[in-house]
PDB file of C-alpha atoms and ligand atoms in Angstrom:
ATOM      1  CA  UNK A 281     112.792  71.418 105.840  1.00 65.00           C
ATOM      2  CA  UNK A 282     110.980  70.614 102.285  1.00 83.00           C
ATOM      3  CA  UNK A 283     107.299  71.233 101.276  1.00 88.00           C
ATOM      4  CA  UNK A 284     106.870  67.386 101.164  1.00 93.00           C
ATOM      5  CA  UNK A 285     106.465  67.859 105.045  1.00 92.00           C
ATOM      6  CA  UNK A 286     103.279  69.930 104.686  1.00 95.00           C
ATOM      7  CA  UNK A 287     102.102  66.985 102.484  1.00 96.00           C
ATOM      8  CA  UNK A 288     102.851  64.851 104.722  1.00 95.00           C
ATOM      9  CA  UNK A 289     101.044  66.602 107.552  1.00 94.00           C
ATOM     10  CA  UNK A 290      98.069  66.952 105.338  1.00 96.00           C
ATOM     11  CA  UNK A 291      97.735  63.379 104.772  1.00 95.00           C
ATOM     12  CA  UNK A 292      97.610  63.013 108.684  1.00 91.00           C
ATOM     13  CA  UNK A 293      94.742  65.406 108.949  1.00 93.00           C
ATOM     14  CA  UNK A 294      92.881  63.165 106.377  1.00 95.00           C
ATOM     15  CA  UNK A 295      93.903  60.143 107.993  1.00 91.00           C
ATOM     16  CA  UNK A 296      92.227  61.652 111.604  1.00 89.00           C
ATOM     17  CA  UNK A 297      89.138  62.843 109.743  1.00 93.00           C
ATOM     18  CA  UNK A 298      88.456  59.605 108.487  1.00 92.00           C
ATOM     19  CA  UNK A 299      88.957  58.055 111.943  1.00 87.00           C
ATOM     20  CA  UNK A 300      86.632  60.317 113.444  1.00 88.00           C
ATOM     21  CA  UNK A 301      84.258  60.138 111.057  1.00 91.00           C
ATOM     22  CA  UNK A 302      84.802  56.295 111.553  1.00 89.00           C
ATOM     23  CA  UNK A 303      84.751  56.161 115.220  1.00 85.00           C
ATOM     24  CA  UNK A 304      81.064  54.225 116.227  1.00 88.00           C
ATOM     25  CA  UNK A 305      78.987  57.074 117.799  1.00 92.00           C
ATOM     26  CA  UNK A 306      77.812  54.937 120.420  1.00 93.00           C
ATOM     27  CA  UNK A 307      81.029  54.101 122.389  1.00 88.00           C
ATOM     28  CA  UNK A 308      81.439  57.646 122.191  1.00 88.00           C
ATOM     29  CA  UNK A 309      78.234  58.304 123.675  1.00 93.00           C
ATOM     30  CA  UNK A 310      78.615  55.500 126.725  1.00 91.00           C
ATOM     31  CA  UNK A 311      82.402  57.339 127.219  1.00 87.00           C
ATOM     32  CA  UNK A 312      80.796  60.607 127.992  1.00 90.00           C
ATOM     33  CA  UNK A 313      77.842  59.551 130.234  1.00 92.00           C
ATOM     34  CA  UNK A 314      80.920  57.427 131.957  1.00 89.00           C
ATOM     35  CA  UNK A 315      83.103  60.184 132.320  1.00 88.00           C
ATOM     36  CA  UNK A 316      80.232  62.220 133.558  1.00 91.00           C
ATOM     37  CA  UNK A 317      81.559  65.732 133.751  1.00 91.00           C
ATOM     38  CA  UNK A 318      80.249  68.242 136.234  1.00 91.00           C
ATOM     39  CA  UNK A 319      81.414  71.923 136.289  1.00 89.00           C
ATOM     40  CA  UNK A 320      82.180  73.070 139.850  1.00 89.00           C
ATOM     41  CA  UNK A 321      82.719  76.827 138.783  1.00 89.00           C
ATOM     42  CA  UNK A 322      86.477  76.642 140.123  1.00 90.00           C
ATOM     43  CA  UNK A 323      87.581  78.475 136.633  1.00 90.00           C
ATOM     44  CA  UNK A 324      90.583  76.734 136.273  1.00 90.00           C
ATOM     45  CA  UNK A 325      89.699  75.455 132.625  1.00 89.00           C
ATOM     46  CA  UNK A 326      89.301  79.266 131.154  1.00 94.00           C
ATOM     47  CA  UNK A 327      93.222  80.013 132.940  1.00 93.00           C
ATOM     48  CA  UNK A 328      96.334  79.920 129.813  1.00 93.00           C
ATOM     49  CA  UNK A 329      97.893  77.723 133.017  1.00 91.00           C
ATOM     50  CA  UNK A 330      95.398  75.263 132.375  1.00 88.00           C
ATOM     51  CA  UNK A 331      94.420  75.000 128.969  1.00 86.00           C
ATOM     52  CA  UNK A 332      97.098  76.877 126.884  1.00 90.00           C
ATOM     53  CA  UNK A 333      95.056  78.557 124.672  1.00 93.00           C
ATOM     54  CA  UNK A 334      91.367  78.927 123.132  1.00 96.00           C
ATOM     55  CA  UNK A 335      91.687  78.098 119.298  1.00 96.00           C
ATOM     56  CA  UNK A 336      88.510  79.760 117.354  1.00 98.00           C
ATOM     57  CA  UNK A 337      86.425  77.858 114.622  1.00 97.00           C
ATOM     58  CA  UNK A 338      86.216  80.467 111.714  1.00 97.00           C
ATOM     59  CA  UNK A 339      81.978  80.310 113.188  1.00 97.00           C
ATOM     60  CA  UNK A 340      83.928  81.121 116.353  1.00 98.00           C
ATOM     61  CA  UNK A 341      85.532  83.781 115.159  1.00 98.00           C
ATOM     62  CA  UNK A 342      82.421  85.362 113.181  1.00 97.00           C
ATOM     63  CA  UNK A 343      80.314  85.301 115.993  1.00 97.00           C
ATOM     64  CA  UNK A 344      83.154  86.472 118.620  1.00 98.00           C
ATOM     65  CA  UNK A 345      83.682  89.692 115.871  1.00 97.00           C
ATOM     66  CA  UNK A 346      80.323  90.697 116.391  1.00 97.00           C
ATOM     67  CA  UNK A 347      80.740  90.863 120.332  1.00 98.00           C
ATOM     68  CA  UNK A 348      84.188  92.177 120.876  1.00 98.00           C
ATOM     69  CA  UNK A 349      87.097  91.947 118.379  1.00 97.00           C
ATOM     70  CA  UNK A 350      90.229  92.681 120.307  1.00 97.00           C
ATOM     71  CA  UNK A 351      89.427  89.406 122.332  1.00 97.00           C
ATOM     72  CA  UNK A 352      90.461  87.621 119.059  1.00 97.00           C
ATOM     73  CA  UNK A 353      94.037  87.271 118.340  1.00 96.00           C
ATOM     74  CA  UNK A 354      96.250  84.723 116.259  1.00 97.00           C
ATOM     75  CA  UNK A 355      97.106  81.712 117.581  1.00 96.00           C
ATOM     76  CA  UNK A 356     100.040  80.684 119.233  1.00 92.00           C
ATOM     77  CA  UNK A 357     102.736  78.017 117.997  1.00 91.00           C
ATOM     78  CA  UNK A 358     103.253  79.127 114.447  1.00 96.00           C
ATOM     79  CA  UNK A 359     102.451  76.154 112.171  1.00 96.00           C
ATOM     80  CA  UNK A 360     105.436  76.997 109.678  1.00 97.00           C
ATOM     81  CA  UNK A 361     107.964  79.790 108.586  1.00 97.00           C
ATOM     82  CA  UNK A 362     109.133  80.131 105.505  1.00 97.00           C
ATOM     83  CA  UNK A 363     112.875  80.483 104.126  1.00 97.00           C
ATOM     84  CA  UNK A 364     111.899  84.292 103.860  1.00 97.00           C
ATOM     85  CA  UNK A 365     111.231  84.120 107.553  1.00 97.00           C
ATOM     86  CA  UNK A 366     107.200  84.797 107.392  1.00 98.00           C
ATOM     87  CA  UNK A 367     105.108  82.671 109.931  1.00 98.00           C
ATOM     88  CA  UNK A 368     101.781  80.838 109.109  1.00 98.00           C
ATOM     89  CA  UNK A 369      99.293  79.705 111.618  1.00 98.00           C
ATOM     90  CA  UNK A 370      96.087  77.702 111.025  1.00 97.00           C
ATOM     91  CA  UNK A 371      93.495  79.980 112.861  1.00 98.00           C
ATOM     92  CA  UNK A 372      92.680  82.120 115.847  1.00 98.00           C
ATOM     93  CA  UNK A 373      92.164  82.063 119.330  1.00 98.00           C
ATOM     94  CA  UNK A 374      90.608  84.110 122.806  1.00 98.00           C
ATOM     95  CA  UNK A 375      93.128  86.727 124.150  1.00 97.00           C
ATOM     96  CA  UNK A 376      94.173  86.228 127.919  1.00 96.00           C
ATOM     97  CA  UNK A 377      94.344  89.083 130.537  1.00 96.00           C
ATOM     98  CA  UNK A 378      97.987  89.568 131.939  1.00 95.00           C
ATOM     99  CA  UNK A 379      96.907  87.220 134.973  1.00 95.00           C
ATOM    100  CA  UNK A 380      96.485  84.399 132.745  1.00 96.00           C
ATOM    101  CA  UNK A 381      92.620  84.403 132.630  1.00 96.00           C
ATOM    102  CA  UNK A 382      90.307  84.213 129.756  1.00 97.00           C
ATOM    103  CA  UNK A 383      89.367  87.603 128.279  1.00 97.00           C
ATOM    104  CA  UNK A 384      85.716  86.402 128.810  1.00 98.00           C
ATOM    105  CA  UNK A 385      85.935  85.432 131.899  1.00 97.00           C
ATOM    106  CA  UNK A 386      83.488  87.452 134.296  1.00 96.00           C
ATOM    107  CA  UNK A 387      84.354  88.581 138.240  1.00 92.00           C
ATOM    108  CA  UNK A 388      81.993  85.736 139.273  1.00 91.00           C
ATOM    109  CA  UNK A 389      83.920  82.845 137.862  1.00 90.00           C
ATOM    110  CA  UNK A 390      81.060  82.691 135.017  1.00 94.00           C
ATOM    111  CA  UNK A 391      81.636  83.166 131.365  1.00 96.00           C
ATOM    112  CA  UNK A 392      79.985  86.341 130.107  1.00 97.00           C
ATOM    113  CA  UNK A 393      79.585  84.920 126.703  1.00 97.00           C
ATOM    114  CA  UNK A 394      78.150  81.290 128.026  1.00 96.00           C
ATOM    115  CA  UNK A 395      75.570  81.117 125.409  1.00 96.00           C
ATOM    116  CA  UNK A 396      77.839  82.440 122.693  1.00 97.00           C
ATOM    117  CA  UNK A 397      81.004  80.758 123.485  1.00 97.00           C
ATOM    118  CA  UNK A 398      84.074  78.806 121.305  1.00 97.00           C
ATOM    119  CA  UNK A 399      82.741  75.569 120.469  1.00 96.00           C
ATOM    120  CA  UNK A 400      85.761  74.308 122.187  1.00 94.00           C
ATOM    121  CA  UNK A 401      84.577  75.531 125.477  1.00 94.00           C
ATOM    122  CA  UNK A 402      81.397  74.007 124.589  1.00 93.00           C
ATOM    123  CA  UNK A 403      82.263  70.410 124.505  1.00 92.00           C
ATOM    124  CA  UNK A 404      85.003  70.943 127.446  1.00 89.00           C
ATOM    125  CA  UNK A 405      86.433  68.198 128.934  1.00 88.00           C
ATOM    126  CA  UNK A 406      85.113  66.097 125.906  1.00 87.00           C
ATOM    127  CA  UNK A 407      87.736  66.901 123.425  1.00 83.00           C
ATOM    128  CA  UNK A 408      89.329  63.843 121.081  1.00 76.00           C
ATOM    129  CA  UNK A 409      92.400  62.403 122.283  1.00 69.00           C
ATOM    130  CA  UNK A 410      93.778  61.301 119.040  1.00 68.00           C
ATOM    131  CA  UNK A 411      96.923  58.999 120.561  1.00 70.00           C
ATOM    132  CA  UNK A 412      96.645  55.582 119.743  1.00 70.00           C
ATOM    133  CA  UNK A 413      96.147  52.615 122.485  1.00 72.00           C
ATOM    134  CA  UNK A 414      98.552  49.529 122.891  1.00 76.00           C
ATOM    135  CA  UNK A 415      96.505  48.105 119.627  1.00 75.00           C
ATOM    136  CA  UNK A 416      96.691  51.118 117.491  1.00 68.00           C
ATOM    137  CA  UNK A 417      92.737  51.739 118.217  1.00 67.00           C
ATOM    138  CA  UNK A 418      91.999  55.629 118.017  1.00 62.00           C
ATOM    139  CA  UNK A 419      91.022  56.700 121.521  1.00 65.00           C
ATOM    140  CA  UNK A 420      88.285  59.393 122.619  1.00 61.00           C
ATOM    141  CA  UNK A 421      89.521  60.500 125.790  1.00 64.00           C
ATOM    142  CA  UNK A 422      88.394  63.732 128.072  1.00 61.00           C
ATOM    143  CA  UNK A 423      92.096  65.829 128.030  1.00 57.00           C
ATOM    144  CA  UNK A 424      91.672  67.452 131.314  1.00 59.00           C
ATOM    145  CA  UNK A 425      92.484  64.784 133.758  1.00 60.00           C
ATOM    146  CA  UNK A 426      90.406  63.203 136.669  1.00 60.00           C
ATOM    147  CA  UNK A 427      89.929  65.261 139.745  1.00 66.00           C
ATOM    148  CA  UNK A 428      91.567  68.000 138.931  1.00 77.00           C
ATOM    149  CA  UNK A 429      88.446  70.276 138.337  1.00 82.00           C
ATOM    150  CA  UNK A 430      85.120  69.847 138.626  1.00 87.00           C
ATOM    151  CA  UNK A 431      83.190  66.395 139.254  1.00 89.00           C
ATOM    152  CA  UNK A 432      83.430  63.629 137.570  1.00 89.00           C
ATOM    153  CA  UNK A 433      81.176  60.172 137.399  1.00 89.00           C
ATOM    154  CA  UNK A 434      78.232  62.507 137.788  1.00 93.00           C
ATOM    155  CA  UNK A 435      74.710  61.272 136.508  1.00 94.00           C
ATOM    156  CA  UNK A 436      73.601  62.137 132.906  1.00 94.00           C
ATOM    157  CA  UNK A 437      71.021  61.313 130.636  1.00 95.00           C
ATOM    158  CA  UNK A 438      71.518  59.113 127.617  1.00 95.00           C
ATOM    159  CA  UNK A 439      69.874  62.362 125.681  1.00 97.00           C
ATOM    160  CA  UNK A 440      72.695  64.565 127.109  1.00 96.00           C
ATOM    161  CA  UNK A 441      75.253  62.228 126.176  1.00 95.00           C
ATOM    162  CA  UNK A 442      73.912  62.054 123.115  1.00 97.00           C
ATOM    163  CA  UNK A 443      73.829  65.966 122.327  1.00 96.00           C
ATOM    164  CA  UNK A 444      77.620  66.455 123.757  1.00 95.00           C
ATOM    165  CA  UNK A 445      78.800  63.326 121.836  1.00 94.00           C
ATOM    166  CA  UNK A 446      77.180  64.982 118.741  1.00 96.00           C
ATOM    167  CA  UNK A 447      78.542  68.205 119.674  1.00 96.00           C
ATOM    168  CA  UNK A 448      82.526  66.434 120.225  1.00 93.00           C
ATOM    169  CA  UNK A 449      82.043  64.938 116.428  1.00 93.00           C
ATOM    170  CA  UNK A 450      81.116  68.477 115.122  1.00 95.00           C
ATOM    171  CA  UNK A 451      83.987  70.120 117.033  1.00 95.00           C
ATOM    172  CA  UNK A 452      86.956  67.645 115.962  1.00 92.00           C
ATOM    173  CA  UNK A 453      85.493  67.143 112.105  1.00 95.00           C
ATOM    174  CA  UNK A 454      85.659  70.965 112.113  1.00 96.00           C
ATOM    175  CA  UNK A 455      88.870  71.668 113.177  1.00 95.00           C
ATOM    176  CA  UNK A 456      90.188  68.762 111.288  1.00 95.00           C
ATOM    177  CA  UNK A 457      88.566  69.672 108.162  1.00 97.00           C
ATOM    178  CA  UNK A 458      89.893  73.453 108.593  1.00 97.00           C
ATOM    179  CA  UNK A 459      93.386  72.280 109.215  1.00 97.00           C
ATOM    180  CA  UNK A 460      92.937  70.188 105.908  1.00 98.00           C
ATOM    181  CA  UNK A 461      91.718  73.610 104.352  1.00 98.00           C
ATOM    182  CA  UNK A 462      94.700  75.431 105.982  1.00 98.00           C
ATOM    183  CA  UNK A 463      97.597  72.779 104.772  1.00 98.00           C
ATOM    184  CA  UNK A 464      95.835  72.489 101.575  1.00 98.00           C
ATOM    185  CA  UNK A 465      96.091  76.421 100.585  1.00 98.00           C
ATOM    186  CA  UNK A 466      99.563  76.699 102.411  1.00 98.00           C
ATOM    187  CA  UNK A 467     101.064  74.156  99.951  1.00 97.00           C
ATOM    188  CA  UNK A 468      99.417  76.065  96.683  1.00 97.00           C
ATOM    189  CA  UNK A 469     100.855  79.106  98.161  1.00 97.00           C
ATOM    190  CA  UNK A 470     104.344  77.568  98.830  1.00 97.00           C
ATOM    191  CA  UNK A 471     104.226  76.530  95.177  1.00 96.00           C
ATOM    192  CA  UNK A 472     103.270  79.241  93.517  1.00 97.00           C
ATOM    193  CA  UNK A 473     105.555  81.589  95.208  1.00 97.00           C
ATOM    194  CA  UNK A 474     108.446  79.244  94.948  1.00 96.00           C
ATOM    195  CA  UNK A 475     108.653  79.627  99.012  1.00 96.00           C
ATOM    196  CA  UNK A 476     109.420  76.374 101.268  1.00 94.00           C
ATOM    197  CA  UNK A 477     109.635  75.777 105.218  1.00 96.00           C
ATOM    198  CA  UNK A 478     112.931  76.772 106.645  1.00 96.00           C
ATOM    199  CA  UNK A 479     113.858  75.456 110.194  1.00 95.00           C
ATOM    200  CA  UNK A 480     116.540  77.659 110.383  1.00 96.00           C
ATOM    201  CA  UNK A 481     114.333  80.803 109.757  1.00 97.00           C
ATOM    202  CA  UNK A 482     111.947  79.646 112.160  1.00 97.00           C
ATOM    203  CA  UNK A 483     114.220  79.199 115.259  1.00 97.00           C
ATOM    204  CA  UNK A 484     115.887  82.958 113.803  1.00 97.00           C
ATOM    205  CA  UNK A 485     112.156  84.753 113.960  1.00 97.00           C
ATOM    206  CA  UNK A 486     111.591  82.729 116.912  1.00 96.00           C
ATOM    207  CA  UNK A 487     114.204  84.864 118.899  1.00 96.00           C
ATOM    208  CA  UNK A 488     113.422  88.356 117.056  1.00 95.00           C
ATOM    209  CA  UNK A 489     110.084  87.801 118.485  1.00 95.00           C
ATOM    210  CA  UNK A 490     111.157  86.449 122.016  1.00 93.00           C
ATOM    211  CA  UNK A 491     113.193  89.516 122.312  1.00 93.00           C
ATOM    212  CA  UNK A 492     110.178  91.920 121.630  1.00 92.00           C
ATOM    213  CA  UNK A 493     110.976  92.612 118.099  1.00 95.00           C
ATOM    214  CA  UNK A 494     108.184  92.647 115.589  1.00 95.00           C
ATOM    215  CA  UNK A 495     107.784  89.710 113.102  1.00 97.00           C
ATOM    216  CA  UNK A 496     105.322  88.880 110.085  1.00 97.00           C
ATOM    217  CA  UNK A 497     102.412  86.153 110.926  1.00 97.00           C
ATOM    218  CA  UNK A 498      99.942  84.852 108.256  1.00 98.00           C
ATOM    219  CA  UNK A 499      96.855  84.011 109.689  1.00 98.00           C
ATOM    220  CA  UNK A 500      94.667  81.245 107.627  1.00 98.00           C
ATOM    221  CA  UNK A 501      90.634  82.578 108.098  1.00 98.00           C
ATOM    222  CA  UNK A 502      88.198  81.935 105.161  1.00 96.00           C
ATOM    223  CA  UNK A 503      89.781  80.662 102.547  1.00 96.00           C
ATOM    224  CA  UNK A 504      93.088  83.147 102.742  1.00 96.00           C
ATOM    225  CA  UNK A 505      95.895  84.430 105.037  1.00 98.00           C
ATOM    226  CA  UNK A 506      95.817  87.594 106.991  1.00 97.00           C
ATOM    227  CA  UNK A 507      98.754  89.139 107.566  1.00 97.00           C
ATOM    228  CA  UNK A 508      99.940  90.256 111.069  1.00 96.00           C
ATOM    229  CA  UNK A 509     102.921  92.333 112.398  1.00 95.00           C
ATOM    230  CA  UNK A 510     103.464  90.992 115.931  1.00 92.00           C
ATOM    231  CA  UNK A 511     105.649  91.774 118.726  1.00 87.00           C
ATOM    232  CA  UNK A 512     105.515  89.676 121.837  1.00 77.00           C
ATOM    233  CA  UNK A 513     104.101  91.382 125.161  1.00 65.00           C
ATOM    234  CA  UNK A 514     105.078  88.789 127.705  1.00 60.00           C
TER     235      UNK A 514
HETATM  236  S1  LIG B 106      85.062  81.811 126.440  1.00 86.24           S
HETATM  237 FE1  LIG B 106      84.041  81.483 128.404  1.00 86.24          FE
HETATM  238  S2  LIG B 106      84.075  79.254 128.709  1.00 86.24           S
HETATM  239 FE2  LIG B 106      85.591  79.735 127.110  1.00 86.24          FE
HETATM  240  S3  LIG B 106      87.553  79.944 128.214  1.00 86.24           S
HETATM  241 FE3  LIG B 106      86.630  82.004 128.057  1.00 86.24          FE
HETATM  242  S4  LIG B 106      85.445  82.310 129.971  1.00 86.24           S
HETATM  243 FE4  LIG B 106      85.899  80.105 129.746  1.00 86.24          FE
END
């Protein structure tokens, strides 16, 4: 694997950020009032089964600090590994309980940080599909799909729609602006520590770490990487 690949990566996070900064707010804003997501408290959306995982915004991750740090963790699928055989990963994200459910996640089915919560959770269902359509046009889709959870085609005011479509832009410019932040730093580093993404080493630490052994995991937050000794618990 050669550094050009985290160039070329990089250029794709530019690309999507100019998309999305491109996409016309008000087709966004008719999507969402169509869509018209309703929460019906079933839960299934803060479950690893359903979503996967909860990646943090570094504001995410300041505010979650303040509340309770061991529900922060780094995030899963390691971005890269190096031909020393030392993982990087672009942020953080919640920690799950053992029966899959969000660490945040109250006895009620509410979330006991609702006011504080990820951004992510915050614009949930409304996240940007960035696959293109049969004409190559960026799409803005809801991920979770129809009738699975909640209600859908519910009523909502052109205000709401307004607020959550504004809230979707801030999310995905975010995320794709950190990832450009991430890739950007992660090829300096590469390059000034003669270091380049191995493949090889990354299927080797893969295993170590499948088979409970410890392994080394950068973390990108703030500008730098954080580095991690991990050991898988599953
Ligand atoms: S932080 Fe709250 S809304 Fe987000 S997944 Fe956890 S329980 Fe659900």
């Amino acid at each position: 694997m050669q550094i050009a690949l985290i160039s070329k990566e990089l250029a794709q996070a530019r690309s999507d950020l100019s998309d999305v900064e491109a996409y016309p707010f008000e087709e966004l804003v008719d999507i969402i009032k169509d869509v018209g997501f309703e929460c019906s408290r079933c839960t299934r959306c803060c479950t690893r089964d359903y979503n996967d995982h909860v990646f943090l915004l570094e504001k995410d991750v300041e505010r979650i600090e303040m509340i309770d740090s061991s529900k922060i963790t780094p995030a899963p699928y390691f971005d890269y590994c190096d031909n020393k055989g030392n993982f990087y990963v672009q942020g953080y994200a919640l920690t799950y309980r053992d029966d899959g459910t969000c660490a945040f996640l109250g006895e009620d089915g509410l979330c006991t940080i609702y006011k504080q919560r990820p951004a992510i959770c915050s614009i949930y269902p409304y996240m940007l599909n960035r696959e293109p359509d049969t004409r190559g046009k960026l799409l803005w889709r809801h991920v979770a799909g129809l009738n699975e959870h909640g209600y859908y085609h519910c009523e909502m005011t052109e205000k709401d729609a307004m607020q959550i479509a504004k809230d979707v832009v801030e999310y995905e410019t975010g995320f794709l602006q950190h990832r450009i932040d991430f890739l950007t730093t992660l090829l300096s580093y590469f390059r000034e520590n003669k270091l380049k993404p191995s493949q090889r080493q990354y299927e080797r630490q893969m295993k170590k770490y499948n088979s409970g052994k410890k392994i080394l995991v950068n973390v990108y937050h703030c500008g730098q990487f954080h580095t991690y000794h991990l050991a898988d618990k599953s």
